[in-house]
Short mmCIF file of C-alpha atoms in Angstrom, two decimals:
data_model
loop_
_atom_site.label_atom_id
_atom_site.label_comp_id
_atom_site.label_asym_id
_atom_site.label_seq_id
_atom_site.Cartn_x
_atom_site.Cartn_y
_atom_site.Cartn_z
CA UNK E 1 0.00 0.00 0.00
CA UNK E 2 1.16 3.67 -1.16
CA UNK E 3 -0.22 5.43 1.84
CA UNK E 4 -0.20 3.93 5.70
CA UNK E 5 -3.51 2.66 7.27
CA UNK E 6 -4.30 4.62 10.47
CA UNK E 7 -7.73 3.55 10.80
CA UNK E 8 -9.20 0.25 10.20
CA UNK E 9 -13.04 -0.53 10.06
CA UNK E 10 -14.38 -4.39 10.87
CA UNK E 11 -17.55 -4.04 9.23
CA UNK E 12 -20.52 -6.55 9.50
CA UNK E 13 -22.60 -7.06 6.22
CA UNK E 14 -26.06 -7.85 5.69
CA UNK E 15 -28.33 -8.35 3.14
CA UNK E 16 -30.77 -5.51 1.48
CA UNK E 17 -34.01 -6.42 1.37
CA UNK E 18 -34.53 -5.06 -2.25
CA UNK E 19 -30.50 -5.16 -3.54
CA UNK E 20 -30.14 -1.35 -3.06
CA UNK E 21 -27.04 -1.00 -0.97
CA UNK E 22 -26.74 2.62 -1.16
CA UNK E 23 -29.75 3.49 0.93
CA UNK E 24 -28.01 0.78 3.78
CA UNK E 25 -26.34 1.17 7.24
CA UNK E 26 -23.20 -0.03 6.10
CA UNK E 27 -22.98 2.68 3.52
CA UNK E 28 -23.31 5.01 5.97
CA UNK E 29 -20.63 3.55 7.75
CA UNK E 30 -18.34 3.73 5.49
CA UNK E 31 -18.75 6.90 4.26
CA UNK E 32 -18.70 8.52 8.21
CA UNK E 33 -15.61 6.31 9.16
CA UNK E 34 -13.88 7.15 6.27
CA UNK E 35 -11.65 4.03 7.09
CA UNK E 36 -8.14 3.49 5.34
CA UNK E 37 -8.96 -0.33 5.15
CA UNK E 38 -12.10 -2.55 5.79
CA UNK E 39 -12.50 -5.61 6.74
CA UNK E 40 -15.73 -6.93 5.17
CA UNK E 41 -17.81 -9.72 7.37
CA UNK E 42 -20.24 -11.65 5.55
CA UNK E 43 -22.22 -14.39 5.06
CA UNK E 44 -21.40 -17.00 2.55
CA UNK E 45 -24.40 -17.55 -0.04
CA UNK E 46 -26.22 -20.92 0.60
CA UNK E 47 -27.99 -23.62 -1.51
CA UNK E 48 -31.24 -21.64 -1.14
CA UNK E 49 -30.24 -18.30 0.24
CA UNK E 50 -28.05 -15.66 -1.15
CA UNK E 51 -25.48 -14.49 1.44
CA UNK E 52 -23.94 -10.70 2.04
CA UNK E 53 -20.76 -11.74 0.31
CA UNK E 54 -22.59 -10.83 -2.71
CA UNK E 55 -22.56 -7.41 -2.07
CA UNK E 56 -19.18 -6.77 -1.15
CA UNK E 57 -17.90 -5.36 -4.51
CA UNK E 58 -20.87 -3.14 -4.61
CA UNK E 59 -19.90 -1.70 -1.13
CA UNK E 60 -16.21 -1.69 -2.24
CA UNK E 61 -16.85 0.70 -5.12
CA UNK E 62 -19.62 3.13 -3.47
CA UNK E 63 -16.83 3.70 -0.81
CA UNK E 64 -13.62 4.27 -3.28
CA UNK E 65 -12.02 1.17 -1.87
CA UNK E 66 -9.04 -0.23 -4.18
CA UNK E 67 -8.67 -3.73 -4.24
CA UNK E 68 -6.01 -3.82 -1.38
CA UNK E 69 -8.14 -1.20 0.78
CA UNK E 70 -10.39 -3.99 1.90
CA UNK E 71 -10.78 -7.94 2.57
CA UNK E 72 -13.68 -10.14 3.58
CA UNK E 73 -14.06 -12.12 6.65
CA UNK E 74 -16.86 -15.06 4.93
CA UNK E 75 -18.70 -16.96 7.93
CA UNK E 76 -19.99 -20.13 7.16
CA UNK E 77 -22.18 -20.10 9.00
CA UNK E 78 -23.40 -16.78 10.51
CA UNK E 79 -25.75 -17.98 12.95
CA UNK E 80 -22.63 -19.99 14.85
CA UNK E 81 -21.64 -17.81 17.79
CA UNK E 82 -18.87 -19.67 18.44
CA UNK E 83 -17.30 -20.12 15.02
CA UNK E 84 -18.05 -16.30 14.57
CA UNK E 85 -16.46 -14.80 17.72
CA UNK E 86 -13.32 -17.47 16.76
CA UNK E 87 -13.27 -16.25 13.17
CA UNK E 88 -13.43 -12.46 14.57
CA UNK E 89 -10.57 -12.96 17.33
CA UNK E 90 -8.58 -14.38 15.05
CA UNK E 91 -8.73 -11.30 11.92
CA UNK E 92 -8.22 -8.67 15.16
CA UNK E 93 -4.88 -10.26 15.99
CA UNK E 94 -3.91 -10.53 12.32
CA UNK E 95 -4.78 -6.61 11.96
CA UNK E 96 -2.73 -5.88 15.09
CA UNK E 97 0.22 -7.31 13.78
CA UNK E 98 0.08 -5.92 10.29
CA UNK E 99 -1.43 -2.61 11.07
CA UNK E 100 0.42 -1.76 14.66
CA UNK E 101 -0.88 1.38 16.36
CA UNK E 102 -4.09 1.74 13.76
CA UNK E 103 -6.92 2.81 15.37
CA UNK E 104 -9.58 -0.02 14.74
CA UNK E 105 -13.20 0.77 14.36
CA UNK E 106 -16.02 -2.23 14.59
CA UNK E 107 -19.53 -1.70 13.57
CA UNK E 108 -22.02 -4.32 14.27
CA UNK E 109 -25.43 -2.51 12.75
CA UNK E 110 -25.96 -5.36 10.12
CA UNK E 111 -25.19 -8.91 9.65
CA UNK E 112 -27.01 -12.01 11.94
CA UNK E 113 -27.77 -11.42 15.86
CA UNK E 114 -25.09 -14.02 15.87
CA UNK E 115 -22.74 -11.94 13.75
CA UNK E 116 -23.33 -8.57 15.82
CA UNK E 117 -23.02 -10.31 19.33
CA UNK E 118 -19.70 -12.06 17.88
CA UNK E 119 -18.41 -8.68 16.89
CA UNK E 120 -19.02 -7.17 19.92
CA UNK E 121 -17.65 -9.89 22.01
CA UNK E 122 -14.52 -10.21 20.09
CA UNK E 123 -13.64 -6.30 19.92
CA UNK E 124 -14.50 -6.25 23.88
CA UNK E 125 -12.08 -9.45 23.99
CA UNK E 126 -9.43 -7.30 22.02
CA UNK E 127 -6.82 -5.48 24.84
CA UNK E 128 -4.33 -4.19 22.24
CA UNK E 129 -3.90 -0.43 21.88
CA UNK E 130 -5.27 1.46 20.86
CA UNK E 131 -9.06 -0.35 21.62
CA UNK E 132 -11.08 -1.48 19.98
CA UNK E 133 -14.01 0.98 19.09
CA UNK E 134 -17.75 0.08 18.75
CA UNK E 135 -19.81 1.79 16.46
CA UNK E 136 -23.34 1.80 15.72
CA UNK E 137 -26.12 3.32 12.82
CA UNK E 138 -28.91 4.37 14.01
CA UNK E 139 -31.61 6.24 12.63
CA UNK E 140 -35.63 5.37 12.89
CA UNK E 141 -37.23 1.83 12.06
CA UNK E 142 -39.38 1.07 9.31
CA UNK E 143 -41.82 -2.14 8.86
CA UNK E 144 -39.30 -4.79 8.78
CA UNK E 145 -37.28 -3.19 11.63
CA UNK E 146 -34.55 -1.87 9.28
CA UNK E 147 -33.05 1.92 9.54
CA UNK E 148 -34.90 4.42 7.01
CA UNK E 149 -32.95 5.79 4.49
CA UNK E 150 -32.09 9.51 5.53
CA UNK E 151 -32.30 9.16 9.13
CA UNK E 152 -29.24 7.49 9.68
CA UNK E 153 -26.83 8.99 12.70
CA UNK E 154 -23.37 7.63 13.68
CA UNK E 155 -24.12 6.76 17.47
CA UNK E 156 -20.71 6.25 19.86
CA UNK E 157 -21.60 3.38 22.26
CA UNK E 158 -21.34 5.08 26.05
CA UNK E 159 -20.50 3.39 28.39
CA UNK E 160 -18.46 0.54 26.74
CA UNK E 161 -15.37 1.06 28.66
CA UNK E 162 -16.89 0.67 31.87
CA UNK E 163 -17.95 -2.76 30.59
CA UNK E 164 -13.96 -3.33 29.83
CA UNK E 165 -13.53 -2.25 33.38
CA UNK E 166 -15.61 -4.59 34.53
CA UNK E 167 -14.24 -7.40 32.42
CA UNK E 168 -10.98 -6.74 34.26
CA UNK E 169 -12.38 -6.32 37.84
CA UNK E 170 -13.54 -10.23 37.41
CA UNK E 171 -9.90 -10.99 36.68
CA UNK E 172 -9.55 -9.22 40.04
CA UNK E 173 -12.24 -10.94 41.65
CA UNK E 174 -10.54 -14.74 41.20
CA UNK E 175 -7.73 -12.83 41.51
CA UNK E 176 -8.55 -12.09 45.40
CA UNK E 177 -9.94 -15.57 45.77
CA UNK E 178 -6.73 -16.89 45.96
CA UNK E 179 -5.44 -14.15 48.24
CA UNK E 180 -3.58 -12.28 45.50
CA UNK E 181 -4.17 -8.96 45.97
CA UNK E 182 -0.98 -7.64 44.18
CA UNK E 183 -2.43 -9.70 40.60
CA UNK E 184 -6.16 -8.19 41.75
CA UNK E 185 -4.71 -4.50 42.17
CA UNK E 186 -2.97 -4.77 38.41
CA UNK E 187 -5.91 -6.13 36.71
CA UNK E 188 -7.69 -3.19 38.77
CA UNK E 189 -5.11 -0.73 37.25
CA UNK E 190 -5.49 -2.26 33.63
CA UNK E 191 -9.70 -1.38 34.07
CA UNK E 192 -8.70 2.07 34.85
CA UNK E 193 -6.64 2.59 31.82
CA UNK E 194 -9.24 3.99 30.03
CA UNK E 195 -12.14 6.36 30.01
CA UNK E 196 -14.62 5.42 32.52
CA UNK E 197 -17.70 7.03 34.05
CA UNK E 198 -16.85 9.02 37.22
CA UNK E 199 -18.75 6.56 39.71
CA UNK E 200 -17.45 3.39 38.33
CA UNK E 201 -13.74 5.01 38.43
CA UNK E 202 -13.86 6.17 41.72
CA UNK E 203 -15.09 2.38 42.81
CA UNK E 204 -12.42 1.11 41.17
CA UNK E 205 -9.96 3.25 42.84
CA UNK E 206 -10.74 2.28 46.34
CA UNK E 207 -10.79 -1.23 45.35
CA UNK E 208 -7.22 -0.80 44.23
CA UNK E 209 -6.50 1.30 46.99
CA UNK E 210 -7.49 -1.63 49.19
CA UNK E 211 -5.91 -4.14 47.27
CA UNK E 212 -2.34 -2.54 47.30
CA UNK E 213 -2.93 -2.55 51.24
CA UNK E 214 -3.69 -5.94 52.21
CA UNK E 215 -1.01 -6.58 49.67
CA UNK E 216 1.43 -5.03 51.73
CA UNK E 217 0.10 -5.94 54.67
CA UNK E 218 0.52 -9.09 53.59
CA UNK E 219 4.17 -8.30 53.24
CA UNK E 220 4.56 -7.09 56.39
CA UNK E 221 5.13 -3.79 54.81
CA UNK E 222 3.20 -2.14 57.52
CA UNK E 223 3.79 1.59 56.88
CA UNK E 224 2.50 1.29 53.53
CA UNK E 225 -0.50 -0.63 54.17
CA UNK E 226 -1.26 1.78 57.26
CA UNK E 227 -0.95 4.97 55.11
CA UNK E 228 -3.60 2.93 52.39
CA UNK E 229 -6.08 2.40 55.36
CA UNK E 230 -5.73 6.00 56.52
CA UNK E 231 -7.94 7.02 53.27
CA UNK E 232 -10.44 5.05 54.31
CA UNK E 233 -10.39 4.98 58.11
CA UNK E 234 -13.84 5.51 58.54
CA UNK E 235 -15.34 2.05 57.15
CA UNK E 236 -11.80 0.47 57.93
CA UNK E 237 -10.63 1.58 61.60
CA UNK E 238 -10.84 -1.78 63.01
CA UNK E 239 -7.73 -3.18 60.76
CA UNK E 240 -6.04 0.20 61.49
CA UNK E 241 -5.86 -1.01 65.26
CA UNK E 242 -5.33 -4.38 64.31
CA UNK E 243 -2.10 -2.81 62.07
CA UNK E 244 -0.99 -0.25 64.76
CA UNK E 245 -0.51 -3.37 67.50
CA UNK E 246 1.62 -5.09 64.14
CA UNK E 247 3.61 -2.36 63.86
CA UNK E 248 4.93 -2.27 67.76
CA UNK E 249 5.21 -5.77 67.60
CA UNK E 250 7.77 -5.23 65.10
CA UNK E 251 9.07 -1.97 65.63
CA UNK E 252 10.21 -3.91 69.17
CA UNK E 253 11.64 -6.70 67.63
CA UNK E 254 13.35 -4.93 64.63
CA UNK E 255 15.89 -2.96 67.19
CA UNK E 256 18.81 -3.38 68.46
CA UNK E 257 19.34 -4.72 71.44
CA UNK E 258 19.64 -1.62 73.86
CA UNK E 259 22.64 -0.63 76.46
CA UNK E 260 22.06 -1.84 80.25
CA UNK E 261 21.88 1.40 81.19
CA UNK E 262 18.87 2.67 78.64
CA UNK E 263 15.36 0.51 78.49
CA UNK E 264 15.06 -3.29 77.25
CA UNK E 265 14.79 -3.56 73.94
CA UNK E 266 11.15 -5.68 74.22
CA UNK E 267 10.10 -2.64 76.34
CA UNK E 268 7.71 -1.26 74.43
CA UNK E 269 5.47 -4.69 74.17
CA UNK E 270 4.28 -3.73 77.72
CA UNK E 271 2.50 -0.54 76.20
CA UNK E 272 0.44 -2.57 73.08
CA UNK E 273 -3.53 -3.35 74.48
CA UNK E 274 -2.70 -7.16 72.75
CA UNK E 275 0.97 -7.69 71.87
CA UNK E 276 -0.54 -11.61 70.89
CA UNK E 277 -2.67 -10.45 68.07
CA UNK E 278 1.18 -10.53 66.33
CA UNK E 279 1.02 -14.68 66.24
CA UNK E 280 -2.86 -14.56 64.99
CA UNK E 281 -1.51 -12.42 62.45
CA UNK E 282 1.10 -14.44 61.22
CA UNK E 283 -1.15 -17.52 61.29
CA UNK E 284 -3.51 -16.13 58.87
CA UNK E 285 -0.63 -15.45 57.07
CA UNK E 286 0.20 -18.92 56.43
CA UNK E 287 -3.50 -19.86 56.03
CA UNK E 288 -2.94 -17.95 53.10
CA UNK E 289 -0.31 -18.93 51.76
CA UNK E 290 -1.57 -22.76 52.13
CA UNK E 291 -4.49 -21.40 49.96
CA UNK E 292 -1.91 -20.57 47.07
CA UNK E 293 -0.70 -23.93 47.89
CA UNK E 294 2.85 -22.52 48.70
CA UNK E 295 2.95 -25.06 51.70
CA UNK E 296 6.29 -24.50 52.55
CA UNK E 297 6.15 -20.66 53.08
CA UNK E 298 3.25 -22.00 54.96
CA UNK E 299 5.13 -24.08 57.29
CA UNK E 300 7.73 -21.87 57.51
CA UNK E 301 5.16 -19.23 58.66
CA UNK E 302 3.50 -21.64 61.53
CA UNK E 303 7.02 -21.78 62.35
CA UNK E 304 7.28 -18.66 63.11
CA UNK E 305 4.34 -18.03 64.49
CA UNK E 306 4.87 -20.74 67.33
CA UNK E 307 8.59 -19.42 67.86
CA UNK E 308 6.53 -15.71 68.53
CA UNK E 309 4.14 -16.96 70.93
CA UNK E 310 6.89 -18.28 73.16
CA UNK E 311 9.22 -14.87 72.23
CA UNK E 312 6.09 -13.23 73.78
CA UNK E 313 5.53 -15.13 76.46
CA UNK E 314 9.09 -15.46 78.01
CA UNK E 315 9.26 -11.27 77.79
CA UNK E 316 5.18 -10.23 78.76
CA UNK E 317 5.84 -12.78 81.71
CA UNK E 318 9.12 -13.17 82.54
CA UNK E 319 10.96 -10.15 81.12
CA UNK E 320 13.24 -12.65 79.54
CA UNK E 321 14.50 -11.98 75.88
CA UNK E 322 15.47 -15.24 73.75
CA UNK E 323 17.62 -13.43 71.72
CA UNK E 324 19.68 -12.31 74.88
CA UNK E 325 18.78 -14.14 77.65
CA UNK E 326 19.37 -12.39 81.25
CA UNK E 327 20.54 -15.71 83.34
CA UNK E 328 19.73 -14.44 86.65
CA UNK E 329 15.81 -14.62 85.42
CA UNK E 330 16.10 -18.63 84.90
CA UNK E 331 15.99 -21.41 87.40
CA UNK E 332 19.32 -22.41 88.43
CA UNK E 333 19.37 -25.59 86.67
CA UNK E 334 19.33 -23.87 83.44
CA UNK E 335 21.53 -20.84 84.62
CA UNK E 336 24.17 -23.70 84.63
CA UNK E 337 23.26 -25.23 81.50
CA UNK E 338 23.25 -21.42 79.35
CA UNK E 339 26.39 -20.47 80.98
CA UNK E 340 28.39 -23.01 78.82
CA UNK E 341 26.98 -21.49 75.97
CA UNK E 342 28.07 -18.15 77.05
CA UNK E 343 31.79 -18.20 76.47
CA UNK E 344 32.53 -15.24 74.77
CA UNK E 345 30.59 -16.19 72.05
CA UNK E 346 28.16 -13.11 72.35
CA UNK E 347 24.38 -13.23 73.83
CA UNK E 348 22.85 -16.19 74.91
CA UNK E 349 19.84 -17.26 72.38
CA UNK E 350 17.42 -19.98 72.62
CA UNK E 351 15.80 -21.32 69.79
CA UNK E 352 11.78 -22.70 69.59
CA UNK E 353 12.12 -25.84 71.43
CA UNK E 354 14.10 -24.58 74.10
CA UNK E 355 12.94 -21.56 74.90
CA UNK E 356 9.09 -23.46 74.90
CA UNK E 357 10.95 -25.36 77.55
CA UNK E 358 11.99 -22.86 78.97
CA UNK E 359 8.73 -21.07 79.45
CA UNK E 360 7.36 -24.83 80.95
CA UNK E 361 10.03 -24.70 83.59
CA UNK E 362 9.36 -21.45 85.00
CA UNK E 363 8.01 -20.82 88.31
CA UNK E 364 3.98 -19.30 88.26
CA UNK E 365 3.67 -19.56 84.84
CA UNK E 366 0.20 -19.74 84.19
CA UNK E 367 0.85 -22.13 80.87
CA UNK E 368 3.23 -24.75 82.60
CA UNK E 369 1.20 -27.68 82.60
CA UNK E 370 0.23 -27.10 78.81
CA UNK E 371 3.55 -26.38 77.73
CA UNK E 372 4.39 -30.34 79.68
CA UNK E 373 1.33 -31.72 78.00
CA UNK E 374 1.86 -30.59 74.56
CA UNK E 375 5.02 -30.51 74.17
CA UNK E 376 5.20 -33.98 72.41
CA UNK E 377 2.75 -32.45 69.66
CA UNK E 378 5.35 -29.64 68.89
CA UNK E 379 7.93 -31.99 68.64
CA UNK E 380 6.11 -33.88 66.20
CA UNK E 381 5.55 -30.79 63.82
CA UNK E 382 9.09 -29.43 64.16
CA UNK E 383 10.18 -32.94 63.04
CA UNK E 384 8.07 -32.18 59.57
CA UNK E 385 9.13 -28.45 58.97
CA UNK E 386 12.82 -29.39 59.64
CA UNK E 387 12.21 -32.07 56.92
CA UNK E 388 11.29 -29.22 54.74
CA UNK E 389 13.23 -27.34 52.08
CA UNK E 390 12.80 -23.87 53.96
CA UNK E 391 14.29 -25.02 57.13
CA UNK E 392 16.85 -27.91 56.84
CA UNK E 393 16.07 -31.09 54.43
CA UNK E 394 14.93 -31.10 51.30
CA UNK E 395 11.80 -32.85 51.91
CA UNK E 396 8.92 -31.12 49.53
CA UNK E 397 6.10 -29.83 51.59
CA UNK E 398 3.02 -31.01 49.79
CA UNK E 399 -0.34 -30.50 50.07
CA UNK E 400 -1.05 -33.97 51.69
CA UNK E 401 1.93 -33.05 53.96
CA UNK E 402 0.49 -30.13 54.83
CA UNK E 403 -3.23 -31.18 55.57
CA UNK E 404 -1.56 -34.27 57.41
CA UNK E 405 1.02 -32.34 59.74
CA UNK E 406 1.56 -29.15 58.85
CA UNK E 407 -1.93 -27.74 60.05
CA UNK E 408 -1.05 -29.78 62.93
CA UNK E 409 0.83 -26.39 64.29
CA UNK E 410 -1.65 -23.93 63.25
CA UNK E 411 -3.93 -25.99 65.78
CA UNK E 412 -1.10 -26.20 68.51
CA UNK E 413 -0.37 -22.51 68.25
CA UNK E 414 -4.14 -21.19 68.35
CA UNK E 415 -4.68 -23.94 70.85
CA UNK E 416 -2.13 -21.94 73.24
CA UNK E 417 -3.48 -18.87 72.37
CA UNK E 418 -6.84 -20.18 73.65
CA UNK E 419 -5.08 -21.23 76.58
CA UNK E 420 -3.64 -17.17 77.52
CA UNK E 421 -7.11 -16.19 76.98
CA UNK E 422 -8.45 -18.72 79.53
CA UNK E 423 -6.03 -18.12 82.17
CA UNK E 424 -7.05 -14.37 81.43
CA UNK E 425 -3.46 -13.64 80.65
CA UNK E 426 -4.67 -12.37 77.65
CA UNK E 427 -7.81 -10.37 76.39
CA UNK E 428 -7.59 -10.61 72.64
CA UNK E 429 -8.85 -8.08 70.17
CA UNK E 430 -10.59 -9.37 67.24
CA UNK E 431 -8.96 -10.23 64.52
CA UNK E 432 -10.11 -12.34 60.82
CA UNK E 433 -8.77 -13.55 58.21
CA UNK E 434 -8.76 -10.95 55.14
CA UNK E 435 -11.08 -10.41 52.61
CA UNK E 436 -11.27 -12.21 49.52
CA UNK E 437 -13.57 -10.81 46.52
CA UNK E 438 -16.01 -9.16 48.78
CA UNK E 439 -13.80 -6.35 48.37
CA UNK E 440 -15.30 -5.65 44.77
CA UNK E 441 -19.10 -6.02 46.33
CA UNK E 442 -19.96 -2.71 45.12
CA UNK E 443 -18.79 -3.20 41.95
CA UNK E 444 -21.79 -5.70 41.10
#
């Protein structure tokens, strides 16, 4: 071609009533379009029935169209919706790769119910760029429901974005089923790539918004998801408290140990209404990730969640730190047994197993005779996560492992929290698991 195509028109074709194709829809579209190359679609003539195909030529030359202007997209059958959305999909790819950057117009006035939904479906299918634009004739209807010859108008179709959007914002939706809110905030940013009316916009902005914080949160990027909340504190205040007992969790043990002279570096766990809410946290954290089926991050997350509980524990109770134990706050039988392990070789730490007993062997602690009871349980799952590629072995954590043994700790570790709450050592706030694809409930 001489000249470069910047606009290309997908044009369904049907068949006038008495042959005159001048006085017809698709004339009209041609001639307001003004397209630099059209595709034709059409009907292939049958054993009894002519089909649109016939009039092609006729179309051709009342629009000025050389022979390499246009092509023709035949349908076999044009009552297949199937076959004609395949047919469709398939001639929009091959015009995005030899036309890149043309705009692409599609006007489904004419042709088979079949044909127009196909269109439509297929150019709402389309995500190259620029999109794909509907157009539709209009004009009033005579008898036989056909557009009257001087009352045609070129009509843009409103609103067709917003049904892109929403295309999208079900990718979200299954999306957040999974707990992916990272993959449901980009498929939220790809629906807002467009022009979209101002309500459905702004719903799809707080969705995002929301998204991209439980996605941090998540990550236990907690500044981030705390400054995402703050927009919407009103309908969200409860995870803002939930998030501000996180962050002192973690702001405590994130620093450095402190000098003897200054305050303990677990200090400020004293001042948080529910320090505990921390290991709840972290155990919806792995219920999550089991949900992905990432099983080992899962393990590796009750892991942590158990080793927390006891962290807590030894330091709300005892004021003892396992990652530099004070030996004059243990019993002397394991005063003796640290002090070998502190030779010079820095702060004395204690790992799960024995700073749970630890905690067992300390005078009035309230979860002694637990700590005894279960500890054979703990053993148990410690055996299976040190079997596992995230810890020490190589041992692939799989879902039957996981619904076998590794939930095993989730129930040990809520089991103790249970237990603090009993005792009244501990008087939880409520916490949940997060929200899936009720987030997008107002988008319908």
């Amino acid at each position: 071609m001489s000249q470069p195509v910047r606009r290309v028109l997908v044009l369904n074709v049907g068949k006038p009533m008495d042959g005159n194709v001048a006085d017809r829809p698709e004339a009209f579209a041609l001639r307001e379009a003004r397209p630099d190359y059209v595709v034709f679609v059409c009907s292939v003539p049958g054993d009894t029935q002519t089909g649109s195909l016939d009039f092609v030529a006729e179309y051709a030359a009342l629009a000025g169209l050389a022979p390499e202007r246009y092509d023709v997209l035949t349908l076999t059958d044009p009552d297949d919706l199937v076959r004609c959305y395949e047919a469709l999909v398939a001639r929009f790819a091959e015009l995005r790769q030899r036309f890149p950057g043309a705009e692409i117009l599609a006007d489904y006035t004419a042709g088979t119910k079949s044909m127009s939904a196909a269109l439509v479906l297929a150019a709402l299918d389309n995500e190259g760029s620029p999109e794909v634009q509907l157009r539709l004739v209009r004009g009033a209807r005579g008898r036989q429901a056909t557009v009257i010859p001087g009352t045609e108008s070129f009509a843009p179709v409103s609103g067709v974005h917003d049904v892109r959007a929403r295309r999208f914002a079900g990718l979200a939706r299954s999306a957040l089923e999974r707990f992916d809110y990272a993959e449901a905030a980009a498929m939220l940013d790809e629906a807002m790539r467009r022009e979209l009316s101002p309500a459905l916009r702004s719903q799809l902005e707080r969705a995002r918004n929301l998204c991209r914080a439980f996605d941090a949160w998540d990550r236990y990027e907690l500044p981030a998801a705390i400054r995402l909340f703050e927009l919407y504190r009103r309908d969200w205040h409860r995870q803002l408290g939930i998030l501000e007992q996180l962050a002192g969790v973690v702001q405590a043990f994130s620093s450095e140990p402190a000098p003897s002279t200054a305050e303990p570096r677990l200090a400020a766990l004293d001042r948080l209404r529910d320090p505990y809410l921390a290991v709840e946290d972290v155990l919806f954290n792995a219920e999550r990730r089991a949900a992905q089926a990432r099983y080992d991050d899962a393990m590796a997350r009750v892991y942590r969640a158990l080793e927390l509980f006891v962290q807590l524990r030894l330091w709300l109770g005892h004021r003892i730190d396992t990652a530099d134990v004070d030996l004059a706050r243990v019993p002397e039988e394991w005063r003796a047994r640290l002090a070998a392990r502190d030779r010079g070789n820095g702060p004395v730490r204690l790992a799960l197993v024995q700073a749970w007993d630890l905690l067992a062997d300390l005078p009035a602690e309230p979860l002694a005779d637990w700590l005894r009871a279960e500890r054979g349980r703990l053993l148990d799952w410690t055996k299976h996560r040190n079997a596992s590629l995230l810890a020490h072995g190589f041992s692939p954590v799989t879902a039957a492992v996981w619904q076998q043994h590794g939930q095993a700790g989730l129930a040990l570790c809520r089991a103790g929290l249970a237990e603090l709450a009993a005792r009244q050592v501990r008087r939880p706030l409520q916490h949940g698991q997060f929200p899936r694809a009720e987030l997008l409930s107002g988008l319908g």
